[in-house]
Coordinates of C-alpha atoms and ligand atoms in Angstrom, one line a residue:
M218 CA 24.8 -31.7 -16.7
E219 CA 26.8 -28.8 -15.4
N220 CA 23.7 -27.3 -13.9
L221 CA 22.8 -30.6 -12.2
F222 CA 26.3 -30.7 -10.7
I223 CA 26.0 -27.2 -9.3
F224 CA 22.5 -28.0 -7.9
L225 CA 23.7 -31.1 -6.1
F226 CA 26.7 -29.2 -4.7
A227 CA 24.5 -26.4 -3.5
L228 CA 22.1 -29.0 -1.9
L229 CA 25.0 -30.6 0.0
L230 CA 26.2 -27.2 1.2
F231 CA 22.7 -26.3 2.3
C232 CA 22.3 -29.6 4.3
F233 CA 25.6 -28.9 6.0
M234 CA 24.5 -25.4 7.0
L235 CA 21.2 -26.7 8.2
L236 CA 23.0 -29.1 10.5
K237 CA 25.2 -26.3 11.9
L238 CA 22.2 -24.0 12.4
S239 CA 20.0 -26.7 14.1
K240 CA 22.7 -27.2 16.7
K241 CA 22.8 -23.4 17.4
Y242 CA 19.0 -23.1 17.5
S243 CA 18.5 -26.0 19.9
A244 CA 19.8 -23.8 22.7
L245 CA 17.1 -21.2 22.0
K246 CA 13.5 -21.2 23.1
L247 CA 11.9 -20.7 19.7
P248 CA 8.2 -20.0 19.1
P249 CA 6.0 -23.0 18.3
G250 CA 5.0 -23.6 14.7
P251 CA 4.3 -26.3 12.1
R252 CA 7.2 -28.7 11.6
P253 CA 9.2 -27.7 8.5
L254 CA 10.3 -30.3 5.9
P255 CA 13.9 -30.4 4.7
I256 CA 14.6 -27.9 2.0
I257 CA 11.1 -26.6 1.4
G258 CA 10.3 -25.8 5.0
N259 CA 6.6 -25.1 5.2
L260 CA 6.1 -24.0 1.6
H261 CA 3.8 -26.9 1.0
Q262 CA 1.4 -25.5 3.6
I263 CA 0.9 -22.1 2.1
G264 CA -0.4 -23.0 -1.4
G265 CA -4.0 -22.9 -2.5
G266 CA -5.4 -19.9 -0.7
L267 CA -4.7 -16.3 0.4
M268 CA -1.7 -16.1 2.7
H269 CA -3.4 -14.0 5.4
H270 CA -6.3 -16.5 5.6
I271 CA -3.9 -19.5 5.8
L272 CA -1.8 -17.8 8.5
R273 CA -4.9 -17.0 10.6
E274 CA -5.8 -20.6 10.5
M275 CA -2.3 -21.6 11.6
A276 CA -2.4 -19.1 14.4
R277 CA -5.5 -20.9 15.7
T278 CA -3.4 -24.0 16.1
Y279 CA 0.0 -22.6 17.1
G280 CA -0.9 -19.4 18.8
P281 CA -0.5 -15.6 18.3
L282 CA 3.2 -15.9 17.8
F283 CA 4.4 -18.8 15.7
R284 CA 7.4 -19.6 13.6
I285 CA 7.2 -20.8 10.0
K286 CA 9.8 -21.5 7.4
F287 CA 9.5 -20.4 3.7
G288 CA 12.3 -22.4 2.1
Q289 CA 15.4 -21.0 3.9
V290 CA 13.6 -18.0 5.3
S291 CA 12.7 -18.2 9.0
T292 CA 9.7 -16.1 9.7
I293 CA 7.6 -15.3 12.7
V294 CA 3.9 -14.5 12.3
V295 CA 2.3 -12.1 14.8
S296 CA -1.5 -12.2 15.2
S297 CA -2.3 -10.5 18.4
P298 CA -2.2 -6.8 19.4
E299 CA -0.2 -7.5 22.5
I300 CA 2.7 -9.0 20.6
A301 CA 2.4 -6.4 17.8
K302 CA 2.9 -3.8 20.5
E303 CA 6.0 -5.6 21.7
I304 CA 7.4 -5.5 18.1
F305 CA 6.3 -2.0 17.1
R306 CA 6.8 -0.2 20.5
T307 CA 9.0 -2.1 23.0
H308 CA 11.5 -3.4 20.4
D309 CA 10.7 -0.9 17.6
V310 CA 14.3 -0.2 16.6
V311 CA 15.3 -3.8 16.4
F312 CA 12.3 -4.5 14.1
S313 CA 12.7 -1.5 11.9
Y314 CA 14.6 -3.3 9.2
R315 CA 13.2 -4.7 6.0
P316 CA 14.4 -7.9 4.3
Q317 CA 16.8 -7.1 1.5
N318 CA 16.6 -10.3 -0.5
I319 CA 13.3 -10.1 -2.3
A320 CA 13.9 -10.1 -6.1
V321 CA 11.5 -7.3 -6.9
F322 CA 12.9 -4.9 -4.4
N323 CA 16.5 -5.8 -5.3
V324 CA 15.8 -4.6 -8.8
M325 CA 13.3 -1.8 -8.5
T326 CA 14.5 0.3 -5.6
Y327 CA 17.7 1.8 -7.0
N328 CA 19.8 -0.2 -4.7
F329 CA 17.4 0.2 -1.8
S330 CA 17.4 4.0 -2.0
N331 CA 13.6 4.3 -1.8
I332 CA 11.9 4.7 1.6
A333 CA 9.9 1.5 2.0
F334 CA 12.9 -0.8 1.6
A335 CA 15.9 1.4 2.5
P336 CA 17.8 -0.2 5.4
Y337 CA 17.1 1.4 8.7
G338 CA 19.8 4.1 9.2
N339 CA 20.8 7.7 8.2
Y340 CA 19.7 7.5 4.6
W341 CA 16.3 6.1 5.5
R342 CA 15.9 8.7 8.2
Q343 CA 16.7 11.6 5.9
M344 CA 14.3 10.4 3.1
R345 CA 11.5 9.5 5.5
K346 CA 11.8 13.0 7.0
I347 CA 11.7 14.6 3.5
C348 CA 8.6 12.4 2.8
V349 CA 6.8 13.3 6.0
M350 CA 7.7 17.0 6.2
E351 CA 8.1 18.1 2.5
I352 CA 6.2 15.6 0.3
L353 CA 3.2 14.4 2.3
G354 CA 3.0 16.9 5.1
A355 CA -0.4 18.5 5.8
S356 CA 0.2 21.7 3.9
R357 CA 1.5 19.9 0.8
V358 CA -1.4 17.5 0.8
R359 CA -3.8 20.4 1.2
S360 CA -2.2 22.0 -1.9
F361 CA -3.0 18.7 -3.8
G362 CA -6.7 19.3 -2.9
S363 CA -7.5 21.1 -6.1
I364 CA -6.1 18.2 -8.2
R365 CA -8.2 15.8 -6.2
Q366 CA -11.3 17.8 -6.5
E367 CA -10.8 18.2 -10.3
E368 CA -10.0 14.6 -11.0
V369 CA -12.9 13.4 -8.9
M370 CA -15.3 15.8 -10.7
N371 CA -14.0 14.4 -14.0
L372 CA -15.0 10.9 -12.8
I373 CA -18.4 12.1 -11.6
R374 CA -19.1 13.8 -14.9
F375 CA -18.0 10.6 -16.8
V376 CA -20.3 8.4 -14.6
G377 CA -23.1 11.0 -15.0
S378 CA -22.8 10.8 -18.8
H379 CA -23.3 7.1 -18.6
K380 CA -26.5 7.2 -16.5
G381 CA -28.6 4.1 -17.0
K382 CA -25.7 2.2 -18.5
L383 CA -23.4 -0.4 -17.0
V384 CA -20.1 1.2 -15.8
N385 CA -17.0 -0.6 -14.8
V386 CA -16.6 1.5 -11.6
S387 CA -13.5 -0.5 -10.4
E388 CA -11.6 0.4 -13.6
K389 CA -12.5 4.1 -13.1
I390 CA -11.4 4.0 -9.4
Y391 CA -8.0 2.6 -10.2
G392 CA -7.6 5.2 -13.0
L393 CA -8.7 8.0 -10.7
T394 CA -6.1 7.1 -8.0
Y395 CA -3.4 6.9 -10.6
S396 CA -4.3 10.3 -12.1
I397 CA -4.3 12.0 -8.7
T398 CA -0.9 10.5 -7.8
A399 CA 0.6 11.2 -11.2
R400 CA -0.5 14.9 -11.1
A401 CA 0.8 15.3 -7.6
A402 CA 4.1 13.7 -8.5
F403 CA 4.7 15.1 -12.0
G404 CA 2.6 18.2 -12.2
K405 CA 0.8 19.0 -15.4
V406 CA -0.2 16.0 -17.5
S407 CA 2.9 14.8 -19.2
K408 CA 2.8 12.9 -22.4
Y409 CA 4.8 10.2 -20.7
Q410 CA 2.2 9.7 -18.0
Q411 CA 0.2 7.1 -19.9
V412 CA 3.3 5.0 -20.9
F413 CA 4.4 5.2 -17.3
K414 CA 1.0 3.9 -16.1
E415 CA 1.2 0.9 -18.5
H416 CA 4.6 0.0 -17.2
M417 CA 3.4 0.4 -13.6
D418 CA 0.5 -2.0 -14.2
K419 CA 2.9 -4.5 -15.7
Y420 CA 5.3 -4.0 -12.8
D421 CA 2.5 -4.5 -10.3
D422 CA 1.6 -7.9 -11.9
L423 CA 5.3 -9.0 -11.9
A424 CA 5.8 -7.7 -8.3
R425 CA 3.0 -9.8 -7.0
G426 CA 4.1 -12.9 -8.7
L427 CA 5.8 -15.3 -6.4
D428 CA 9.5 -15.9 -7.2
I429 CA 10.6 -19.2 -5.6
A430 CA 14.2 -17.9 -5.6
D431 CA 13.1 -15.4 -2.9
F432 CA 12.8 -18.3 -0.5
Y433 CA 16.4 -19.4 -1.1
P434 CA 18.4 -16.2 -0.7
S435 CA 21.7 -18.0 -0.4
M436 CA 21.2 -19.8 -3.8
K437 CA 21.6 -16.8 -6.1
F438 CA 21.8 -19.0 -9.2
L439 CA 18.0 -19.8 -8.7
R440 CA 17.3 -16.2 -9.7
L441 CA 18.7 -17.0 -13.2
V442 CA 16.7 -20.3 -13.3
T443 CA 13.3 -18.7 -12.6
G444 CA 13.9 -15.8 -15.0
M445 CA 12.0 -13.4 -12.7
E446 CA 15.0 -11.1 -12.1
R447 CA 15.7 -10.9 -15.9
K448 CA 12.1 -9.9 -16.6
L449 CA 12.2 -7.3 -13.8
K450 CA 15.5 -5.8 -15.1
V451 CA 14.0 -5.3 -18.5
M452 CA 11.0 -3.6 -17.0
F453 CA 13.1 -1.5 -14.7
K454 CA 15.2 -0.2 -17.5
E455 CA 12.1 1.0 -19.3
V456 CA 10.6 2.6 -16.2
D457 CA 13.9 4.2 -15.4
E458 CA 14.2 5.8 -18.8
I459 CA 10.7 7.3 -18.5
L460 CA 11.4 8.7 -15.1
Q461 CA 14.7 10.2 -16.2
V462 CA 12.9 11.9 -19.1
I463 CA 10.4 13.4 -16.6
I464 CA 13.2 14.6 -14.3
D465 CA 15.0 16.1 -17.3
E466 CA 11.8 17.9 -18.4
H467 CA 11.5 19.3 -14.9
R468 CA 15.2 20.4 -15.0
D469 CA 14.7 22.2 -18.3
Q470 CA 11.5 23.9 -17.0
R471 CA 13.4 25.1 -13.9
M472 CA 16.2 26.5 -16.0
K473 CA 13.7 28.4 -18.2
K474 CA 12.0 29.8 -15.2
I475 CA 15.3 30.9 -13.6
R476 CA 16.3 32.6 -16.8
S477 CA 13.0 34.4 -17.2
K478 CA 13.1 35.5 -13.6
V479 CA 16.6 36.8 -14.0
D480 CA 15.5 38.7 -17.1
D481 CA 12.4 40.1 -15.4
N482 CA 14.4 40.7 -12.2
E483 CA 11.7 38.8 -10.5
K484 CA 12.6 36.7 -7.4
E485 CA 9.5 35.3 -5.6
E486 CA 9.0 31.6 -5.4
E487 CA 5.9 29.8 -6.7
E488 CA 5.3 27.5 -3.8
G489 CA 2.1 25.7 -3.7
N490 CA 2.3 24.9 -7.4
E491 CA 5.2 22.6 -7.0
D492 CA 4.8 18.9 -7.7
I493 CA 6.7 16.1 -5.8
V494 CA 9.5 16.0 -8.4
D495 CA 10.0 19.8 -8.0
V496 CA 10.1 19.4 -4.2
L497 CA 12.8 16.7 -4.4
M498 CA 14.8 18.6 -7.0
N499 CA 14.7 21.7 -4.7
L500 CA 16.3 19.7 -2.0
Q501 CA 18.8 18.2 -4.4
Q502 CA 19.9 21.6 -5.4
S503 CA 19.8 23.2 -2.0
G504 CA 22.8 21.1 -0.9
Q505 CA 21.3 21.4 2.6
T506 CA 20.6 17.7 3.1
E507 CA 22.9 15.7 5.3
L508 CA 23.4 13.1 2.4
P509 CA 23.3 14.1 -1.2
V510 CA 20.0 13.5 -3.1
T511 CA 20.8 12.0 -6.5
D512 CA 18.5 11.6 -9.5
D513 CA 18.3 7.9 -8.7
N514 CA 17.1 8.7 -5.2
I515 CA 14.4 10.9 -6.6
K516 CA 13.3 8.1 -9.0
A517 CA 13.3 5.6 -6.2
V518 CA 11.0 7.8 -4.0
I519 CA 8.7 8.4 -7.0
L520 CA 8.4 4.7 -7.6
D521 CA 7.7 4.2 -3.9
I522 CA 4.8 6.6 -4.0
F523 CA 3.2 4.8 -6.9
G524 CA 4.1 1.4 -5.6
A525 CA 3.0 1.9 -2.0
G526 CA 0.3 4.4 -2.5
G527 CA -1.6 3.5 -5.7
D528 CA -3.4 0.2 -5.4
T529 CA -3.6 0.4 -1.7
T530 CA -5.7 3.6 -1.9
A531 CA -7.8 2.4 -4.9
A532 CA -8.5 -1.0 -3.3
T533 CA -9.8 0.8 -0.1
L534 CA -12.1 3.0 -2.2
E535 CA -13.4 0.0 -4.2
W536 CA -14.1 -2.0 -1.0
A537 CA -15.7 1.0 0.7
L538 CA -18.1 1.6 -2.1
A539 CA -18.9 -2.1 -2.4
E540 CA -19.6 -2.5 1.3
S541 CA -21.7 0.7 1.4
L542 CA -23.9 -0.4 -1.4
K543 CA -24.3 -4.0 -0.1
N544 CA -25.4 -2.8 3.3
K545 CA -28.8 -1.1 2.9
Q546 CA -28.7 0.7 6.3
V547 CA -25.2 1.9 5.8
L548 CA -26.1 3.3 2.3
K549 CA -29.2 5.0 3.7
R550 CA -27.3 6.6 6.5
A551 CA -24.3 7.7 4.4
Q552 CA -26.5 9.2 1.7
E553 CA -28.7 11.0 4.2
E554 CA -25.7 12.6 5.9
L555 CA -24.1 13.7 2.6
R556 CA -27.3 14.9 1.0
T557 CA -28.2 16.9 4.1
I558 CA -24.8 18.6 4.5
F559 CA -24.2 19.3 0.8
H560 CA -27.8 19.9 -0.1
S561 CA -27.5 23.6 -1.0
K562 CA -24.2 23.1 -2.9
R563 CA -25.6 20.2 -4.9
N564 CA -22.0 18.9 -4.9
V565 CA -19.5 17.7 -2.3
D566 CA -16.4 19.7 -1.4
E567 CA -13.8 19.1 1.3
S568 CA -14.6 22.3 3.1
G569 CA -17.7 20.6 4.6
F570 CA -15.9 17.5 5.6
N571 CA -15.5 18.5 9.2
Q572 CA -19.3 18.1 9.6
L573 CA -19.2 14.5 8.4
K574 CA -19.3 11.7 11.0
Y575 CA -20.6 8.7 9.2
L576 CA -18.5 8.8 6.1
P577 CA -15.1 8.8 8.0
A578 CA -16.5 5.8 10.0
I579 CA -17.1 4.0 6.7
V580 CA -13.5 4.6 5.6
K581 CA -12.3 3.3 9.0
E582 CA -14.5 0.2 9.0
T583 CA -13.3 -0.6 5.4
L584 CA -9.7 -0.4 6.6
R585 CA -10.6 -2.8 9.4
L586 CA -12.3 -5.4 7.3
H587 CA -10.2 -5.0 4.1
P588 CA -6.7 -3.6 5.0
P589 CA -5.0 -3.4 1.6
A590 CA -1.7 -4.6 3.0
P591 CA -3.2 -7.5 5.1
L592 CA 0.3 -8.7 6.3
S593 CA 1.8 -5.2 6.3
L594 CA 5.2 -4.8 4.7
P595 CA 7.7 -7.4 6.0
R596 CA 10.1 -6.4 8.7
E597 CA 13.3 -8.2 9.8
C598 CA 14.8 -8.2 13.2
S599 CA 18.4 -6.9 13.3
E600 CA 19.5 -8.7 16.5
E601 CA 18.4 -11.6 18.6
C602 CA 15.7 -10.6 21.1
N603 CA 13.0 -12.0 23.3
I604 CA 9.3 -11.6 22.4
Y605 CA 6.4 -13.0 24.3
G606 CA 8.8 -15.2 26.2
Y607 CA 10.4 -16.7 23.0
D608 CA 13.9 -16.2 21.5
I609 CA 13.8 -14.6 18.1
P610 CA 17.1 -15.1 16.2
A611 CA 18.6 -12.2 14.3
K612 CA 17.6 -11.9 10.7
T613 CA 14.2 -13.5 11.3
R614 CA 11.5 -12.1 9.0
V615 CA 8.4 -10.7 10.6
M616 CA 4.9 -10.8 9.3
V617 CA 2.1 -9.1 11.2
N618 CA -1.4 -10.3 10.3
I619 CA -3.2 -6.9 10.4
W620 CA -6.2 -8.5 8.7
A621 CA -6.6 -11.2 11.3
M622 CA -6.3 -8.8 14.2
G623 CA -9.0 -6.6 12.6
R624 CA -11.4 -9.5 12.6
D625 CA -10.5 -11.1 16.0
P626 CA -13.7 -11.6 18.1
K627 CA -11.6 -11.0 21.2
Y628 CA -11.4 -7.3 20.2
W629 CA -14.4 -6.7 18.0
S630 CA -18.1 -7.5 18.4
E631 CA -19.6 -9.1 15.3
P632 CA -16.2 -8.9 13.6
E633 CA -17.2 -10.1 10.2
E634 CA -20.0 -7.5 9.9
F635 CA -19.6 -4.1 8.2
K636 CA -20.7 -1.7 10.9
P637 CA -19.2 1.8 10.6
E638 CA -21.1 2.9 13.7
R639 CA -18.6 1.1 15.8
F640 CA -16.1 3.9 15.0
I641 CA -18.5 6.8 15.8
D642 CA -17.5 8.4 19.1
S643 CA -14.8 5.7 19.4
R644 CA -11.3 6.7 20.2
I645 CA -9.8 3.9 18.2
D646 CA -7.8 5.2 15.3
Y647 CA -5.4 3.9 12.6
K648 CA -2.5 6.0 13.7
G649 CA -0.5 3.1 15.2
N650 CA -1.5 3.3 18.9
D651 CA -4.4 0.8 18.9
F652 CA -2.6 -2.4 18.0
E653 CA -5.8 -4.4 17.1
Y654 CA -6.3 -1.9 14.3
I655 CA -3.1 -1.0 12.4
P656 CA -4.0 -0.9 8.7
F657 CA -1.1 1.6 8.1
G658 CA 1.3 -0.4 10.3
A659 CA 2.9 1.1 13.4
G660 CA 6.2 2.2 15.0
R661 CA 8.8 4.2 13.2
R662 CA 8.1 2.7 9.8
I663 CA 4.4 3.3 9.9
C664 CA 3.0 4.4 6.6
P665 CA 3.8 8.0 5.9
G666 CA 1.2 8.3 3.1
M667 CA -1.9 8.3 5.5
S668 CA -2.7 11.9 5.1
F669 CA -2.6 11.6 1.3
A670 CA -4.5 8.4 1.2
I671 CA -7.5 9.2 3.4
P672 CA -8.8 12.2 1.4
N673 CA -8.2 10.3 -1.8
V674 CA -10.6 7.6 -0.5
A675 CA -13.1 9.9 1.3
L676 CA -13.8 12.5 -1.4
P677 CA -14.5 10.1 -4.3
L678 CA -16.5 7.9 -2.0
A679 CA -18.6 10.9 -0.9
Q680 CA -19.1 12.0 -4.4
L681 CA -20.1 8.6 -5.7
L682 CA -22.7 8.3 -3.0
F683 CA -23.9 11.8 -3.1
H684 CA -24.6 12.2 -6.9
F685 CA -25.8 8.7 -7.7
D686 CA -28.2 6.0 -6.6
W687 CA -26.8 2.7 -7.9
K688 CA -28.2 -0.5 -9.4
V689 CA -26.7 -3.7 -10.5
D690 CA -27.4 -5.4 -13.9
D691 CA -30.7 -7.3 -14.0
D692 CA -28.8 -10.7 -14.1
A693 CA -26.8 -9.8 -11.0
G694 CA -29.8 -9.6 -8.6
K695 CA -29.8 -6.8 -6.1
L696 CA -27.1 -4.6 -4.6
E697 CA -27.3 -6.6 -1.4
D698 CA -26.1 -9.6 -3.4
L699 CA -22.8 -8.0 -4.3
D700 CA -20.0 -10.5 -3.4
M701 CA -17.1 -9.6 -1.2
V702 CA -14.6 -12.1 -2.6
E703 CA -10.9 -11.2 -2.4
H704 CA -8.7 -11.6 -5.5
P705 CA -6.8 -14.9 -5.3
V706 CA -3.4 -13.3 -6.3
L707 CA -3.7 -9.5 -6.2
E708 CA -3.7 -9.3 -2.4
A709 CA -6.6 -7.5 -0.8
R710 CA -8.3 -6.4 -4.1
R711 CA -11.8 -7.4 -5.0
K712 CA -11.8 -10.5 -7.2
N713 CA -14.8 -9.3 -9.3
E714 CA -14.8 -5.8 -10.6
L715 CA -17.7 -3.5 -9.6
K716 CA -19.9 -3.1 -12.6
L717 CA -22.8 -0.8 -11.7
I718 CA -25.6 1.3 -13.2
P719 CA -25.7 4.9 -12.0
V720 CA -28.9 6.8 -11.6
I721 CA -28.4 10.5 -11.0
Y722 CA -29.8 11.9 -7.7
E723 CA -32.4 14.6 -8.0
G724 CA -30.4 17.0 -5.8
S725 CA -27.1 16.6 -7.8
C726 CA -25.6 19.4 -9.8
L727 CA -25.4 17.0 -12.7
K728 CA -29.2 17.2 -12.8
N729 CA -29.7 20.2 -14.9
Ligands
LIG54 C1 -5.2 3.2 2.2 C2 -3.9 3.4 1.8 C3 -2.7 2.8 2.4 C4 -2.5 1.8 3.3 C5 -3.5 1.0 4.0 C6 -1.0 1.7 3.5 C7 -0.5 0.8 4.4 C8 0.9 0.7 4.6 C9 1.5 -0.3 5.5 C10 0.8 -1.3 6.3 C11 2.8 0.0 5.5 C12 3.9 -0.8 6.3 C13 4.1 0.0 7.6 C14 4.9 -0.8 8.6 O1 5.9 -1.5 8.2 O2 4.6 -0.7 9.8 C15 3.1 1.1 4.6 C16 4.3 1.6 4.3 C17 4.6 2.7 3.5 N1 3.6 3.4 2.8 FE1 1.6 3.1 2.8 N2 -0.4 2.7 2.8 C18 -1.4 3.4 2.1 C19 -1.1 4.4 1.2 C20 0.1 5.0 1.0 C21 0.3 6.2 0.2 C22 -0.8 7.0 -0.5 C23 1.7 6.4 0.1 C24 2.4 7.5 -0.5 C25 1.9 8.5 -1.2 C26 2.3 5.4 0.9 C27 3.6 5.2 1.2 C28 4.2 4.3 2.0 C29 5.7 4.2 2.2 C30 6.8 5.1 1.6 C31 5.9 3.2 3.1 C32 7.2 2.7 3.7 C33 7.5 3.5 5.0 C34 8.8 3.1 5.6 O3 9.3 2.0 5.4 O4 9.4 3.9 6.4 N3 1.3 4.6 1.4 N4 1.9 1.5 4.1

């Protein structure tokens, strides 16, 4: 009874606010869009399909910049490179904010002290700089090369030992990406790594679940009703405890090292062997950062690296392999290139990568057709501004349909076809300057993990194509029949796992 009373009161308040807002907005020239219903806005129009597909359909009716309302949340959807350029370049600063009222990020970001959801400002600037220069800079990523090589080789040996048998390659791919990230982040295999992975998997499932309360940020009580926040808090407490143990382990190790160095009178640093936790702890202790780096900040950044970098990389690799196998000509050309260049080594290593032309084009084409963050990460505009001739009120949420732009026939010939050759000798790149192709986003909040992600896709893809010829199970028909259906909930992943039979290639080092 009491709950019902609170609900009715909130509803009245909400209607009153709506009336006030509608008066204010009638003076603005807002973008077109589907007519919102009271209370739910356009929520009824986004069920029953993948959001990026639904939004592309809507863009066909309402244009490349339209306005939609998810409950209370006013959102603009951008589906053209010209408008994306206005957002990410002309008005970059205004649009460099992220919404702060999404349950999962409220709970899991240590009060928004990660990078991806930190409010635009000094703290974000400091942590982003640390990320780009210290954690994921070119020399650090190179130093992770041996981890990558070793983990990929483990995968190749595993697959080789299952020759002629059906292997769940998708499962292995997700496991590989996790292992590389965990070793780069935590160093040697920690006994807590497996428990952490199980929690991260559960967290991923929760994070992708829709919490209706996110659409009604002013009605905080809804969070209690849906129960999502409570579940997230339980999960967060467990994840936090594991991360704190990992940090404490690192702290102990560092103390031991310092003592032994003092005893041995030895001073030199062991750079190159440092993991990401080490790097962040060095900065914490140096006292040279503008703002202090706390243990919570370190844990937030580590969660970011797993959250933003894990599934995105694995999904790209999974799609790249699937598309290469499905398209006979692509497979032929990729294998010919790899098997010629690495013929004498009988194995692939990154030192020969500068000779490859076709494999990088496969990775690029995969990111065009299957960007793992099809609507990028949401942005929010910090002040009222004018885009494409329309007024965008402050606090409007922004979704950029990266997926739709990558398939727009206005910019791509045969856009639905997987044709890596379109990227050979082409100047189009994913670095945020070609707005029809921005799988990593653009502007000052562009993904800082690019240089880590690309080799983590390219090396395993090259190895899986070099060492093996692949077959599908007899019941599944031919490789060309592989489906390319997206997962209905886990955005941008394959719906069906890749289950394949490996046949070891004659020229592989596995063939002894
Ligand atoms: C194929 C792999 C990946 C793709 C396609 C991808 C894509 C994206 C996209 C679209 C954004 C939003 C950018 C924007 O708002 O304009 C983003 C942000 C971010 N990504 Fe990635 N990402 C990938 C891998 C990684 C990896 C491996 C890491 C870390 C190791 C990472 C860390 C981040 C972080 C920290 C942000 C937030 C940046 C900020 O707000 O300043 N990503 N990523």
